[in-house]
Coordinates of C-alpha atoms in Angstrom, one line a residue:
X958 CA 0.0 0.0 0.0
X959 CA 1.1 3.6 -0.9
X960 CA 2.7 5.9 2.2
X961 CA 0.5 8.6 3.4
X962 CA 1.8 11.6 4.7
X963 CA 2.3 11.2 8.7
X964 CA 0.7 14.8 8.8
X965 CA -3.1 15.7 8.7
X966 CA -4.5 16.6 5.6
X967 CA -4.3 20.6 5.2
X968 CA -7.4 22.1 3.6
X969 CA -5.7 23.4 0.3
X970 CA -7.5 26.4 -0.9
X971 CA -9.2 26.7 -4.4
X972 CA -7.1 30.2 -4.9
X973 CA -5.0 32.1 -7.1
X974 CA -1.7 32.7 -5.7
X975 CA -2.5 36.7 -5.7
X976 CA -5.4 35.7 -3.8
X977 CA -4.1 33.0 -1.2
X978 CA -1.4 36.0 -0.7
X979 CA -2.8 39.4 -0.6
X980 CA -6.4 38.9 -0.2
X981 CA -6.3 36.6 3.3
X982 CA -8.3 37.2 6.1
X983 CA -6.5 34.8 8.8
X984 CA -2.5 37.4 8.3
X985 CA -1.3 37.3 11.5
X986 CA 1.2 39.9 11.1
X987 CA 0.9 43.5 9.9
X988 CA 1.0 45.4 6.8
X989 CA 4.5 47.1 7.6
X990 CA 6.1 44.1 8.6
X991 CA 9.5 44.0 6.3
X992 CA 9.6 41.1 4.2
X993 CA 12.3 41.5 2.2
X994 CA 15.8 43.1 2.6
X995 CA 19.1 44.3 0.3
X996 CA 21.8 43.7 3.1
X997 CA 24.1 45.5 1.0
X998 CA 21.6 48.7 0.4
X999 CA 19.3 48.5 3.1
X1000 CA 16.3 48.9 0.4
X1001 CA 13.6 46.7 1.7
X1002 CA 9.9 45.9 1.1
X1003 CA 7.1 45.6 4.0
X1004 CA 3.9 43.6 3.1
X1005 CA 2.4 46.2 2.2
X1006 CA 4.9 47.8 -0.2
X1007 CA 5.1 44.4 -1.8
X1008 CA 1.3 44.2 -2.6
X1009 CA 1.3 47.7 -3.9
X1010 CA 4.3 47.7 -6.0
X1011 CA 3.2 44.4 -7.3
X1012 CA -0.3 45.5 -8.1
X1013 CA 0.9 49.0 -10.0
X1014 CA 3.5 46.4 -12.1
X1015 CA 0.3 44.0 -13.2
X1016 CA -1.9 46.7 -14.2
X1017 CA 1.2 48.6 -16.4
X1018 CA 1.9 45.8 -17.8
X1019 CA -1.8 45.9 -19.6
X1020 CA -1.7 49.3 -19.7
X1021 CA 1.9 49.7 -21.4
X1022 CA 2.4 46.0 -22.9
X1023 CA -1.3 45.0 -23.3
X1024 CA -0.5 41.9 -21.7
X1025 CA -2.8 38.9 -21.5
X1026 CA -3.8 36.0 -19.6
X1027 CA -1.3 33.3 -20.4
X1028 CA 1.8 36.0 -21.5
X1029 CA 5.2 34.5 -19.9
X1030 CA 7.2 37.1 -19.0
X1031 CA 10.9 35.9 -18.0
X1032 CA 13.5 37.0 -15.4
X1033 CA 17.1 36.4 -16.4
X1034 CA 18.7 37.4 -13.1
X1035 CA 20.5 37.1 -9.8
X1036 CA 18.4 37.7 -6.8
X1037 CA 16.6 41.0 -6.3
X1038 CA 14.6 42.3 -4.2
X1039 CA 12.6 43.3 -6.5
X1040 CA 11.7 40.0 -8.1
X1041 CA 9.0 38.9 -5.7
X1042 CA 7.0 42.5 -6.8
X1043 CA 7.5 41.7 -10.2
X1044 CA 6.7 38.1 -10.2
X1045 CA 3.4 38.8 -8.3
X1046 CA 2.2 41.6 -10.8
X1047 CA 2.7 39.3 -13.4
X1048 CA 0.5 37.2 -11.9
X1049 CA -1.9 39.3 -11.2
X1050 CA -2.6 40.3 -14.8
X1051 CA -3.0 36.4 -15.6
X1052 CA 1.3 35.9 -16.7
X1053 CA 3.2 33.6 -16.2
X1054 CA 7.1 33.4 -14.5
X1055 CA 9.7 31.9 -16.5
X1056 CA 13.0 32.3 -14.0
X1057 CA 16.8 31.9 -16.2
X1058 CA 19.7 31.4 -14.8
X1059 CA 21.8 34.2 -15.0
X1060 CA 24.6 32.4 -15.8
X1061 CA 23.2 31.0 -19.3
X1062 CA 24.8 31.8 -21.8
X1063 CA 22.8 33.6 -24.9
X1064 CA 21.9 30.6 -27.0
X1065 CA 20.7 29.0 -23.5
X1066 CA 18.6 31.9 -22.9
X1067 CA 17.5 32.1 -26.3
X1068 CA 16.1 28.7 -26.2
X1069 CA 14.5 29.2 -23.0
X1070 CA 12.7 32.4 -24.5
X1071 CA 11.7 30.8 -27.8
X1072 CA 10.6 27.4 -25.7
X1073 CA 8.5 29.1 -23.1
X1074 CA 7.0 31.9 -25.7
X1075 CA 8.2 34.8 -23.6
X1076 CA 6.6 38.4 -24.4
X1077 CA 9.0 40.3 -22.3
X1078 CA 12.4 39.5 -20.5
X1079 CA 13.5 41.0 -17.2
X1080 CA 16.7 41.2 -16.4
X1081 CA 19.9 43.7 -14.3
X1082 CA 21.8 46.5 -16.1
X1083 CA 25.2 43.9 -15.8
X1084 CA 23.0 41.4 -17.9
X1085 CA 21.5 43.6 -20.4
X1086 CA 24.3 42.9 -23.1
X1087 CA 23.6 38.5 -23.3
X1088 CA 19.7 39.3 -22.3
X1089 CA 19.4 42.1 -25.6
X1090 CA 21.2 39.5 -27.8
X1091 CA 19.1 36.5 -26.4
X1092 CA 15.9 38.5 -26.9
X1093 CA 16.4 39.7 -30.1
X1094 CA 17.3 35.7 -31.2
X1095 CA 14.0 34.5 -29.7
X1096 CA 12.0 37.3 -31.6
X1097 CA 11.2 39.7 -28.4
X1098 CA 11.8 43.5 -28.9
X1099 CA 14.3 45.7 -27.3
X1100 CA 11.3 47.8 -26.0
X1101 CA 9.6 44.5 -24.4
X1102 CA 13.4 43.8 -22.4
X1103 CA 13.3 46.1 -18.9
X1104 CA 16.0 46.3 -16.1
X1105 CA 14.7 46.0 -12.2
X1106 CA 17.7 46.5 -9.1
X1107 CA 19.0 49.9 -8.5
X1108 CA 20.9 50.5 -11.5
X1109 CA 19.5 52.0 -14.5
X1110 CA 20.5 52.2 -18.2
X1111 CA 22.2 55.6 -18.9
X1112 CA 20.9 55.5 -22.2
X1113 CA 17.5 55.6 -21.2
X1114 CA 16.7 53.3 -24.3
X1115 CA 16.0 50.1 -22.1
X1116 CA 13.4 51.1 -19.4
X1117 CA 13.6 50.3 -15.7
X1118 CA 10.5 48.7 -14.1
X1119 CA 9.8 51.4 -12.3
X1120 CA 8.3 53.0 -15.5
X1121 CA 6.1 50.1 -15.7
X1122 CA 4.7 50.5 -12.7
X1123 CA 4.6 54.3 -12.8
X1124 CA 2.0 54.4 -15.9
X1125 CA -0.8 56.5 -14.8
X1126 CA -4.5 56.3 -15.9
X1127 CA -4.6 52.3 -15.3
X1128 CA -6.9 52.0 -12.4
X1129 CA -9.2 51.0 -15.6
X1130 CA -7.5 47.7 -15.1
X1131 CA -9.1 44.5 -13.1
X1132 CA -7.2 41.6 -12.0
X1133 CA -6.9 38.4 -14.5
X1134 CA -9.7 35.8 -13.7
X1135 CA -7.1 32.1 -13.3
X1136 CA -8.5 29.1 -12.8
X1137 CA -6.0 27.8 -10.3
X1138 CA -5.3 24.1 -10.8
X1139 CA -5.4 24.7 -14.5
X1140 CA -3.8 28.1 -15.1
X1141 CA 0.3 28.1 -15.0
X1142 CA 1.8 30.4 -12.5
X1143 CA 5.3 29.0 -13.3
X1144 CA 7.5 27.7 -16.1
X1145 CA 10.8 26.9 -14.9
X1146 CA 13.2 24.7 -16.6
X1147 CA 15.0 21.3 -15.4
X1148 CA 17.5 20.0 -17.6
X1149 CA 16.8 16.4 -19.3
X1150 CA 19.2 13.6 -20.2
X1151 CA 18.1 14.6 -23.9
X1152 CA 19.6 17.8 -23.8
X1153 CA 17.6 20.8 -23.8
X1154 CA 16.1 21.5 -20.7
X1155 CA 12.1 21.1 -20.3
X1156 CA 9.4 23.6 -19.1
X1157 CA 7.8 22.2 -15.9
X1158 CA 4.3 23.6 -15.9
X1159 CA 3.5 24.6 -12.4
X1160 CA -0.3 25.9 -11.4
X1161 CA -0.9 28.3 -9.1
X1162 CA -2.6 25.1 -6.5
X1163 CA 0.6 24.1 -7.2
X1164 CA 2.5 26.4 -5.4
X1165 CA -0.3 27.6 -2.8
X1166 CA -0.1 23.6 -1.9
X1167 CA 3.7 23.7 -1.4
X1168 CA 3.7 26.9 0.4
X1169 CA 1.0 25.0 3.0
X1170 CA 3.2 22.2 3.3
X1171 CA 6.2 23.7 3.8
X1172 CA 4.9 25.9 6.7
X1173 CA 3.4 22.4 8.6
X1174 CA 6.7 20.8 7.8
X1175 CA 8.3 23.7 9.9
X1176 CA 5.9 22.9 12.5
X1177 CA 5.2 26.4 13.7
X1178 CA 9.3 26.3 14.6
X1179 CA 9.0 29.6 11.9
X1180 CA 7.9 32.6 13.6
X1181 CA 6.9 36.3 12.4
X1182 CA 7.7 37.4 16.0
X1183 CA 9.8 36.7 18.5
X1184 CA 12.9 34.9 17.7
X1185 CA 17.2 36.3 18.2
X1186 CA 15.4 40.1 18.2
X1187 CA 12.3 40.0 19.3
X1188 CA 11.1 40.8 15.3
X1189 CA 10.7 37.4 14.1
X1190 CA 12.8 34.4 12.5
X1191 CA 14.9 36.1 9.5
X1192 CA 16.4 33.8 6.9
X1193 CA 19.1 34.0 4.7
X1194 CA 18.5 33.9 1.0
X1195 CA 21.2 32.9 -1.1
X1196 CA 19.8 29.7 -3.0
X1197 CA 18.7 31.1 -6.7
X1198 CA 15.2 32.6 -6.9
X1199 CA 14.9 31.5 -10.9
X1200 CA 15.2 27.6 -9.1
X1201 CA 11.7 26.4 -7.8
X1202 CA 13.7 25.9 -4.2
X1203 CA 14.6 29.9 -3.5
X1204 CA 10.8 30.0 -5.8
X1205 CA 8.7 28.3 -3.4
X1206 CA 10.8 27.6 0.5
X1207 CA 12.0 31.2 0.3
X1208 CA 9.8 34.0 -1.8
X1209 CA 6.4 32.3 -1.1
X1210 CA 7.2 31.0 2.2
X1211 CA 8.2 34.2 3.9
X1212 CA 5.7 36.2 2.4
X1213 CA 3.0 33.7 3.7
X1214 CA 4.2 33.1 7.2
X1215 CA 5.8 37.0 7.7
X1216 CA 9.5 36.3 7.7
X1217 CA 11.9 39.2 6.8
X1218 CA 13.9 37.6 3.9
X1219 CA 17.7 38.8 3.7
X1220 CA 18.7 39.1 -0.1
X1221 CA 22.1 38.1 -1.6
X1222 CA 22.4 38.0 -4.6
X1223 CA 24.2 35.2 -4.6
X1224 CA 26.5 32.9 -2.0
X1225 CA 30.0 34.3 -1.2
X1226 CA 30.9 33.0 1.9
X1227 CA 33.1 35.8 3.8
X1228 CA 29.5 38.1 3.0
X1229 CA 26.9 35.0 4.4
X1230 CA 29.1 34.9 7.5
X1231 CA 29.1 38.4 7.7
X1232 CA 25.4 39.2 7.3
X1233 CA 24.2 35.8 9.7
X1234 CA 26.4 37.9 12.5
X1235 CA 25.2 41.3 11.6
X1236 CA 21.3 40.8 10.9
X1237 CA 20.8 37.5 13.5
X1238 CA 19.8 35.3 10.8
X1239 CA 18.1 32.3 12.4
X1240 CA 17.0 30.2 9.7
X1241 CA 18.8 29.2 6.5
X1242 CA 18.2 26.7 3.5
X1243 CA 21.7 25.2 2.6
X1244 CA 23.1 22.8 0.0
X1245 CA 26.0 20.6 1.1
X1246 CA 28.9 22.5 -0.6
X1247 CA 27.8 25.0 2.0
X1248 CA 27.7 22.5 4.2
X1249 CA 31.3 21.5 4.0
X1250 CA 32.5 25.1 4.0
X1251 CA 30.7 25.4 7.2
X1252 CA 32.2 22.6 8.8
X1253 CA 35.8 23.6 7.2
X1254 CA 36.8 26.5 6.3
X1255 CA 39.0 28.7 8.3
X1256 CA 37.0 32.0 7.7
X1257 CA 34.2 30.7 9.7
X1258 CA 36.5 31.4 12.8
X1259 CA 36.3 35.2 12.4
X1260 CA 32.6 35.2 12.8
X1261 CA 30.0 34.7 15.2
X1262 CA 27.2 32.5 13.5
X1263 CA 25.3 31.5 17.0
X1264 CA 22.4 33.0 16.0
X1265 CA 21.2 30.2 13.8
X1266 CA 18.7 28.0 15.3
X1267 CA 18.5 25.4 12.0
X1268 CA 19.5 25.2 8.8
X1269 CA 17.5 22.7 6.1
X1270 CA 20.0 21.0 3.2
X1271 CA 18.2 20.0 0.1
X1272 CA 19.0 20.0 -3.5
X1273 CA 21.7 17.3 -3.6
X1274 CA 22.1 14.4 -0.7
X1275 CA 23.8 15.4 2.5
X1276 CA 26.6 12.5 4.3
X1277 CA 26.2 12.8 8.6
X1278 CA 29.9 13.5 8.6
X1279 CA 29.5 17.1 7.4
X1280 CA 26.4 16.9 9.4
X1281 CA 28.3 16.2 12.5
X1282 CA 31.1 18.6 11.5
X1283 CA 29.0 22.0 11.3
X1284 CA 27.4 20.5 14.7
X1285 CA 30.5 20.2 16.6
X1286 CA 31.8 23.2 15.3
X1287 CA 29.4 25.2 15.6
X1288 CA 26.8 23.4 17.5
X1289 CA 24.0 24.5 14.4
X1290 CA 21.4 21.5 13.4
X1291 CA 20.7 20.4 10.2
X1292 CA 18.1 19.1 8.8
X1293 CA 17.6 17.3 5.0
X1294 CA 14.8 18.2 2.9
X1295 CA 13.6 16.6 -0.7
X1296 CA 11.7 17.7 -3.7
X1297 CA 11.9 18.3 -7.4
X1298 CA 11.2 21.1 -9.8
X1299 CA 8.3 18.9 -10.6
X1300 CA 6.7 18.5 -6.8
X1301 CA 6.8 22.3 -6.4
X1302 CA 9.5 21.3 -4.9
X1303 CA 9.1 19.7 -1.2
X1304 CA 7.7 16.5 -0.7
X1305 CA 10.0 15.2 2.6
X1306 CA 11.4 17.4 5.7
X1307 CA 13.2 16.2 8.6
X1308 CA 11.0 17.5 11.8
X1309 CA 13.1 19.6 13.7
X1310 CA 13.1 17.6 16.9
X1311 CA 14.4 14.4 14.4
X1312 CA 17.4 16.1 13.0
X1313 CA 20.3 14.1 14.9
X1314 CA 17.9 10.8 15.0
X1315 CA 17.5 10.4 11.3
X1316 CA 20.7 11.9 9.8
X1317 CA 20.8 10.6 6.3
X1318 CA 17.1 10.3 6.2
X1319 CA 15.4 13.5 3.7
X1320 CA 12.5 13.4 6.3
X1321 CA 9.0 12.3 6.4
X1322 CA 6.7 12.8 3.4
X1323 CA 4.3 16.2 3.7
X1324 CA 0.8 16.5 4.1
X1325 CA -1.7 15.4 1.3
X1326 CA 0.5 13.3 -0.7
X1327 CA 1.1 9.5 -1.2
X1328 CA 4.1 8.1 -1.8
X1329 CA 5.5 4.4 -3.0
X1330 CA 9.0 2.8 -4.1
X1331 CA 8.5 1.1 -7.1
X1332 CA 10.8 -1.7 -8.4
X1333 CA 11.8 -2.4 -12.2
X1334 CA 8.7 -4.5 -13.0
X1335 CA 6.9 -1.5 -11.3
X1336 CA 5.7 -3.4 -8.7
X1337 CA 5.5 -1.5 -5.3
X1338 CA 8.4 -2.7 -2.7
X1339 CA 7.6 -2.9 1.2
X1340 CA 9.6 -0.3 3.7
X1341 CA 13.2 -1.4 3.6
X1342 CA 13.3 -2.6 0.0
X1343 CA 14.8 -0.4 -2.7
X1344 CA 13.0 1.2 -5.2
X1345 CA 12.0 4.2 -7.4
X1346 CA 10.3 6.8 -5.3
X1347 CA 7.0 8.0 -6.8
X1348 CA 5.0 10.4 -5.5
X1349 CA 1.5 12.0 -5.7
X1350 CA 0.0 15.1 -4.2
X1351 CA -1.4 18.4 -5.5
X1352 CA 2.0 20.0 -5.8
X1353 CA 2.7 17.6 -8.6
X1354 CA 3.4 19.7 -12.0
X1355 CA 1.0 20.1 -15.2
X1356 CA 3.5 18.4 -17.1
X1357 CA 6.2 19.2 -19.6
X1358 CA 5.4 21.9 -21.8
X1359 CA 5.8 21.5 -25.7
X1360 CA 6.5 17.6 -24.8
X1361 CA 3.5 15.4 -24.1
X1362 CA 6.4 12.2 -24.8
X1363 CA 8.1 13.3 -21.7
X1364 CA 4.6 14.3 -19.5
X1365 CA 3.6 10.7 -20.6
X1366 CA 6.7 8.8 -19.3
X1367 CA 6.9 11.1 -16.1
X1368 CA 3.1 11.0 -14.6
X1369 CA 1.0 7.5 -14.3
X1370 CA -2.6 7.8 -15.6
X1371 CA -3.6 7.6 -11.7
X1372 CA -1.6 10.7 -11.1
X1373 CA 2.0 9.4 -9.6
X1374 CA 5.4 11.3 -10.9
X1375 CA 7.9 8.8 -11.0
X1376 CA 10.9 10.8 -9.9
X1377 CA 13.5 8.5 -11.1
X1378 CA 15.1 8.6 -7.5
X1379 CA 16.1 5.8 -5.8
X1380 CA 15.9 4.9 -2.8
X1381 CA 13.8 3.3 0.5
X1382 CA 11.7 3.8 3.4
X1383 CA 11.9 2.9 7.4
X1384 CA 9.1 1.8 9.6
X1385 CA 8.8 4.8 11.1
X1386 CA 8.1 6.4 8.1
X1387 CA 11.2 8.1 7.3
X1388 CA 12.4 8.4 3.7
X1389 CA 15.7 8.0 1.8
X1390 CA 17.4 8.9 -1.0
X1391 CA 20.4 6.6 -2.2
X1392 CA 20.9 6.7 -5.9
X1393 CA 19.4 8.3 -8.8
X1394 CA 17.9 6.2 -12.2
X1395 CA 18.3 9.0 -14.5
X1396 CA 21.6 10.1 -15.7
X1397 CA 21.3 13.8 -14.7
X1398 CA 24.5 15.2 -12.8
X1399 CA 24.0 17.2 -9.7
X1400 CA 26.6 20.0 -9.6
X1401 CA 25.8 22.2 -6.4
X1402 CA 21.9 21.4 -6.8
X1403 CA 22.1 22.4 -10.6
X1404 CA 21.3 20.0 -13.4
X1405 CA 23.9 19.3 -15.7
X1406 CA 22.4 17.3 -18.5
X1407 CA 25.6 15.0 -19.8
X1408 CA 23.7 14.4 -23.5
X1409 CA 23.8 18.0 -24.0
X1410 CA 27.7 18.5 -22.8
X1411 CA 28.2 15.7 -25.3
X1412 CA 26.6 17.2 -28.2
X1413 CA 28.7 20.0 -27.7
X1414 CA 31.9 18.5 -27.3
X1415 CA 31.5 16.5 -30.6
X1416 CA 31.6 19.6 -32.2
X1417 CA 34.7 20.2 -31.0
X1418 CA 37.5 19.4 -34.3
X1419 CA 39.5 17.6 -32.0
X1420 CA 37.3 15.1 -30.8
X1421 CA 36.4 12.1 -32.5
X1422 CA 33.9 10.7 -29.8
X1423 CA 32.6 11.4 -25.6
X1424 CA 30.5 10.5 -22.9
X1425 CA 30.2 12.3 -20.4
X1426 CA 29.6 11.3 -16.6
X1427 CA 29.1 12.5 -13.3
X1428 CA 32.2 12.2 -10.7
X1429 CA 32.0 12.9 -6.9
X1430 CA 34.3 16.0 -6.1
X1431 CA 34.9 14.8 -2.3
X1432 CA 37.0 18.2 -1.7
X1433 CA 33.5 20.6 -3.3
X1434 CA 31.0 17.8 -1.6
X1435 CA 29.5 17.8 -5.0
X1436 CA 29.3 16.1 -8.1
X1437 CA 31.2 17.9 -11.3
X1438 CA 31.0 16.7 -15.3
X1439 CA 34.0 14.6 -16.4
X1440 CA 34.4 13.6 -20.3
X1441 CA 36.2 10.8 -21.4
X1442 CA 37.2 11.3 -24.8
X1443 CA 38.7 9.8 -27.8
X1444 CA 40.7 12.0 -29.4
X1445 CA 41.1 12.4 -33.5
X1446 CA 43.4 10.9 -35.3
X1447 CA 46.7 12.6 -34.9
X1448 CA 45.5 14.6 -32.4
X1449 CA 47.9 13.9 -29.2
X1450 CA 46.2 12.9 -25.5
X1451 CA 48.2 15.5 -23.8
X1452 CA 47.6 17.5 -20.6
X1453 CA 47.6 20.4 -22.9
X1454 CA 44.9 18.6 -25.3
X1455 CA 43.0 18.5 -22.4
X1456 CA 43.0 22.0 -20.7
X1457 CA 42.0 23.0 -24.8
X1458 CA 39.0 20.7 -24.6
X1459 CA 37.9 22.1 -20.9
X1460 CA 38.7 25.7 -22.3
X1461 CA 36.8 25.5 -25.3
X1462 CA 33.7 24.0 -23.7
X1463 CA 33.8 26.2 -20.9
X1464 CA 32.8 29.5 -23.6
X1465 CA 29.8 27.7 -24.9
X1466 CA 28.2 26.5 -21.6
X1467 CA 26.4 28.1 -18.4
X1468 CA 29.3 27.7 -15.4
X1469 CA 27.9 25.0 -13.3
X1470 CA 28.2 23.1 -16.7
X1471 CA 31.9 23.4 -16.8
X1472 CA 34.2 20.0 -17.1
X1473 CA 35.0 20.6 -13.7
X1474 CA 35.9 16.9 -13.3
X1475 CA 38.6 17.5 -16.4
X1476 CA 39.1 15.3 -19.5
X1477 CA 40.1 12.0 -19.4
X1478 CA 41.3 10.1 -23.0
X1479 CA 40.0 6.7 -24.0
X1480 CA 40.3 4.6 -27.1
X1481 CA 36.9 3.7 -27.6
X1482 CA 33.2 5.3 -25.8
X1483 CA 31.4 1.9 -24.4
X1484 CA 27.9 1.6 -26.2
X1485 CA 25.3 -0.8 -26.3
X1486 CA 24.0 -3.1 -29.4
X1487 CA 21.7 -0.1 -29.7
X1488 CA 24.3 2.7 -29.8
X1489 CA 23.7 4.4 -26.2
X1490 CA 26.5 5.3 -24.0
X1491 CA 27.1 2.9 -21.2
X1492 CA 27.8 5.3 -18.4
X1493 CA 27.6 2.8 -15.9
X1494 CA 31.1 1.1 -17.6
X1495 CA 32.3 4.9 -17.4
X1496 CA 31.5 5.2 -13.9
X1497 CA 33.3 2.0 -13.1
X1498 CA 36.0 3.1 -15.1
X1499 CA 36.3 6.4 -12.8
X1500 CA 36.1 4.7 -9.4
X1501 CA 39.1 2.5 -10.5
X1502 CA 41.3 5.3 -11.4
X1503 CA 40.6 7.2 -7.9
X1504 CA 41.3 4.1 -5.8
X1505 CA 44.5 4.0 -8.5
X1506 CA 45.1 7.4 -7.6
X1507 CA 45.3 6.7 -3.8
X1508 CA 47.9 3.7 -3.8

């Protein structure tokens, strides 16, 4: 029999996110509590100043763009504090969010644009140069590109938001009617073993759903008032807002439960350290090459970071030795979390009290979902067997947009998303994560799709065939691509070869794509009858030549 979630069922509203958000009647906090803050210009946002900036954003967007239900509008751009404003107004004139990563390079974003349909792009005055050359590729404008953060373009051809959301005459404008489990809030993009990344359709219930069920899987631990300062639990936002995880645990959440947010625009550790001590964060979401900095570095030492009651890892699987390292450092729990671009993304948390008693574990499944492991003849396995986690709950995505193939293969006809994790389940409930079926590589919590690298590199008039494979970086706690290549003919399988092939990649690929695991030559890629890379005899291949390495 399926898993049910150990938590009682929460009554999921039938509600537009602008709704769920701005139009509640049971906000325990008020209207000028700060929600979001720019450590590094003090600029913030109350509740209040949220809802109105959002609102005057949605209704220039009609007035200046005409926008319509169903227009994508997407953000190519570190985090801002602007981009929670933004995102809502888009929603509330019936958009949709389509979050890049910043670090794409133009033909990444272009693809992105053309895939999603994007009307408009967002971006910062340091991206405007890739995002004008991306949007002009994917057939948007320069008038439909804008620029949000505190720097403008001096040659007042791009326009900032601000003159958006400064039109007057648009109190004309009425909020979008959405249908909420049918209308997209969200397309954000997870990379595929086929190459190009796919658009996970998420509804507005979608997110409302997650945002529920990460505030019981907190457990009331979260608090608008109270905590290190007597103004509430403040968290640390470093984790990218164009991924569903900053998306959902840390835009949504705080803005729902009244938690002042503190923006960086992205990690650098001297800076976290420095703004945990000066603004008493309590609460952070981590990733283990965090982790293991935490645990190791010697900056740490210069810092007091005992304001920190828990910090959640998710994104990529977390070992108890850094566990125990950050603890007897710095005596800070941690806690493991689980979810997928397509779940919205939590499905599991570790309770708070559990943290030390289940380390390894990614916690117990969240309210209103099922759950099963499911073994190759997709048969369901009892607790302490190994199989395929699948999960069902109504944070489980629309689909894939533009690819019903891949919608087909990932949902069951009763409504199940086979995650292609692997893993089991203990009698108490507890969940874990031990190996993955798909051939995705985890780099820091991004998705690094090794066909796509491989496509690439065959490009490259040097090589004559790849594969590409995930290797575990112990010293980054992370996985990073390695290629193993065979070279042309008369091409020499030199160091120097090598650093060329890493080099030449490295200008045609986001960074957390980079060969970061190097080149290694081979004569011959191992294939099946059928022609597919055997990246299992890869892997073995690897693993000999680190224990090699440490004779």
């Amino acid at each position: 029999m399926p898993t049910k979630s150990g938590y009682s069922d929460l009554d999921i509203p039938d509600l537009d996110l602008w709704t769920f958000l701005f139009e509640r009647k049971d906000k325990p906090f008020p209207d000028t509590k700060v929600i979001y803050t720019d450590p590094d210009t003090s600029r913030s946002y109350t509740y209040a100043q949220v809802r109105e900036t959002a609102l005057d954003f949605g209704k220039g967007l009609k007035s200046v763009w005409e926008w319509k239900k169903g227009d994508v509008l997407g953000l190519y751009t570190p985090n801002c504090v602007d981009t929670p404003a933004i995102t809502w107004g888009t929603l509330w004139a019936g958009g949709i969010i389509s979050p890049a990563n910043p670090g794409y390079t133009v033909d990444e974003l272009a693809f992105q644009l053309k895939d999603s349909g994007a009307k408009a792009l967002v971006t910062q005055k340091a991206f405007l140069k890739p995002a004008l050359e991306a949007a002009k590729n994917a057939g948007i404008e320069d008038d439909r590109v804008i620029v949000m953060g505190d720097e403008r373009d001096e040659t007042m051809r791009i326009k900032h938001f601000k003159q958006i959301k400064n039109i007057s005459g648009t109190n004309r404008y009425r909020k979008a009617k959405v249908t909420p489990d049918k209308d997209l809030a969200f397309l954000v993009y997870s990379s595929g073993t086929t190459g190009h990344p796919k658009g996970v359709m998420l509804s507005h219930t979608n997110i409302v759903a997650n945002t529920l069920q990460i505030r019981a899987g907190e457990a009331g631990n979260l608090s608008w008032s109270g905590g290190a300062d007597g103004k509430g639990d403040k968290l640390l936002a470093f984790l990218p807002f164009f991924h569903i995880y900053g998306l959902t645990c840390l835009i949504h959440q705080s803005l729902y439960s009244g938690l002042e947010l503190i923006v960086m625009p992205k990690f650098d550790l001297p800076r976290f350290c420095e703004i945990v001590q000066d603004h008493k964060i309590t609460f952070a979401y981590v990733v283990p090459p965090v982790v293991l900095l935490l645990g190791k570095s010697p900056i740490i030492d210069n810092y007091n970071l005992s304001s920190i009651r828990m910090m959640n890892s998710g994104a990529a699987p977390l070992t108890q030795d850094l566990v125990d390292a950050v603890y007897s450092r710095l005596q800070i729990p941690i806690k493991q979390g689980y979810g997928l671009s397509e779940t919205s993304p939590s499905t599991h948390t570790q309770p708070w009290e559990d943290w030390k008693k289940t380390i390894g574990s990614v916690g117990r499944l969240l309210p209103n979902q099922t759950a099963k492991y499911i073994n190759a003849e997709e048969k369901e396995v009892p607790a302490g067997e190994t199989g395929e986690l699948w999960i069902k709950g109504p944070n489980i995505f629309r689909g894939y947009l533009n690819n019903s193939t891949g919608t087909k293969d990932a949902l069951t006809d009763d409504g199940y998303f086979k995650t292609g994790d692997v893993g089991h389940q203990d009698k108490n409930g507890n969940f874990y994560i031990t190996d993955r079926v798909k051939e995705l590589i985890k780099y820091k919590g991004f998705q690094v799709p090794p066909a796509e690298l491989e496509g690439l590199l065959l490009g490259n008039p040097e090589v004559d065939d790849v594969g590409v494979i995930g290797i575990y970086e112990e010293a980054q706690a992370t996985e990073v691509p390695r290629a193993y290549v065979v070279p042309k003919r008369g091409v020499q399988a030199s160091p120097e070869t090598s650093a060329k092939i890493v080099e030449w990649l490295a200008k045609k690929v986001a960074s957390h794509k980079k060969l970061r695991g190097g080149v290694r030559f081979v004569d011959e890629i191992p294939k099946s009858a059928s022609g597919k890379i055997l990246r299992r005899v890869l892997k073995e291949q690897a693993l000999a030549e680190q224990k090699k390495a440490k004779l």
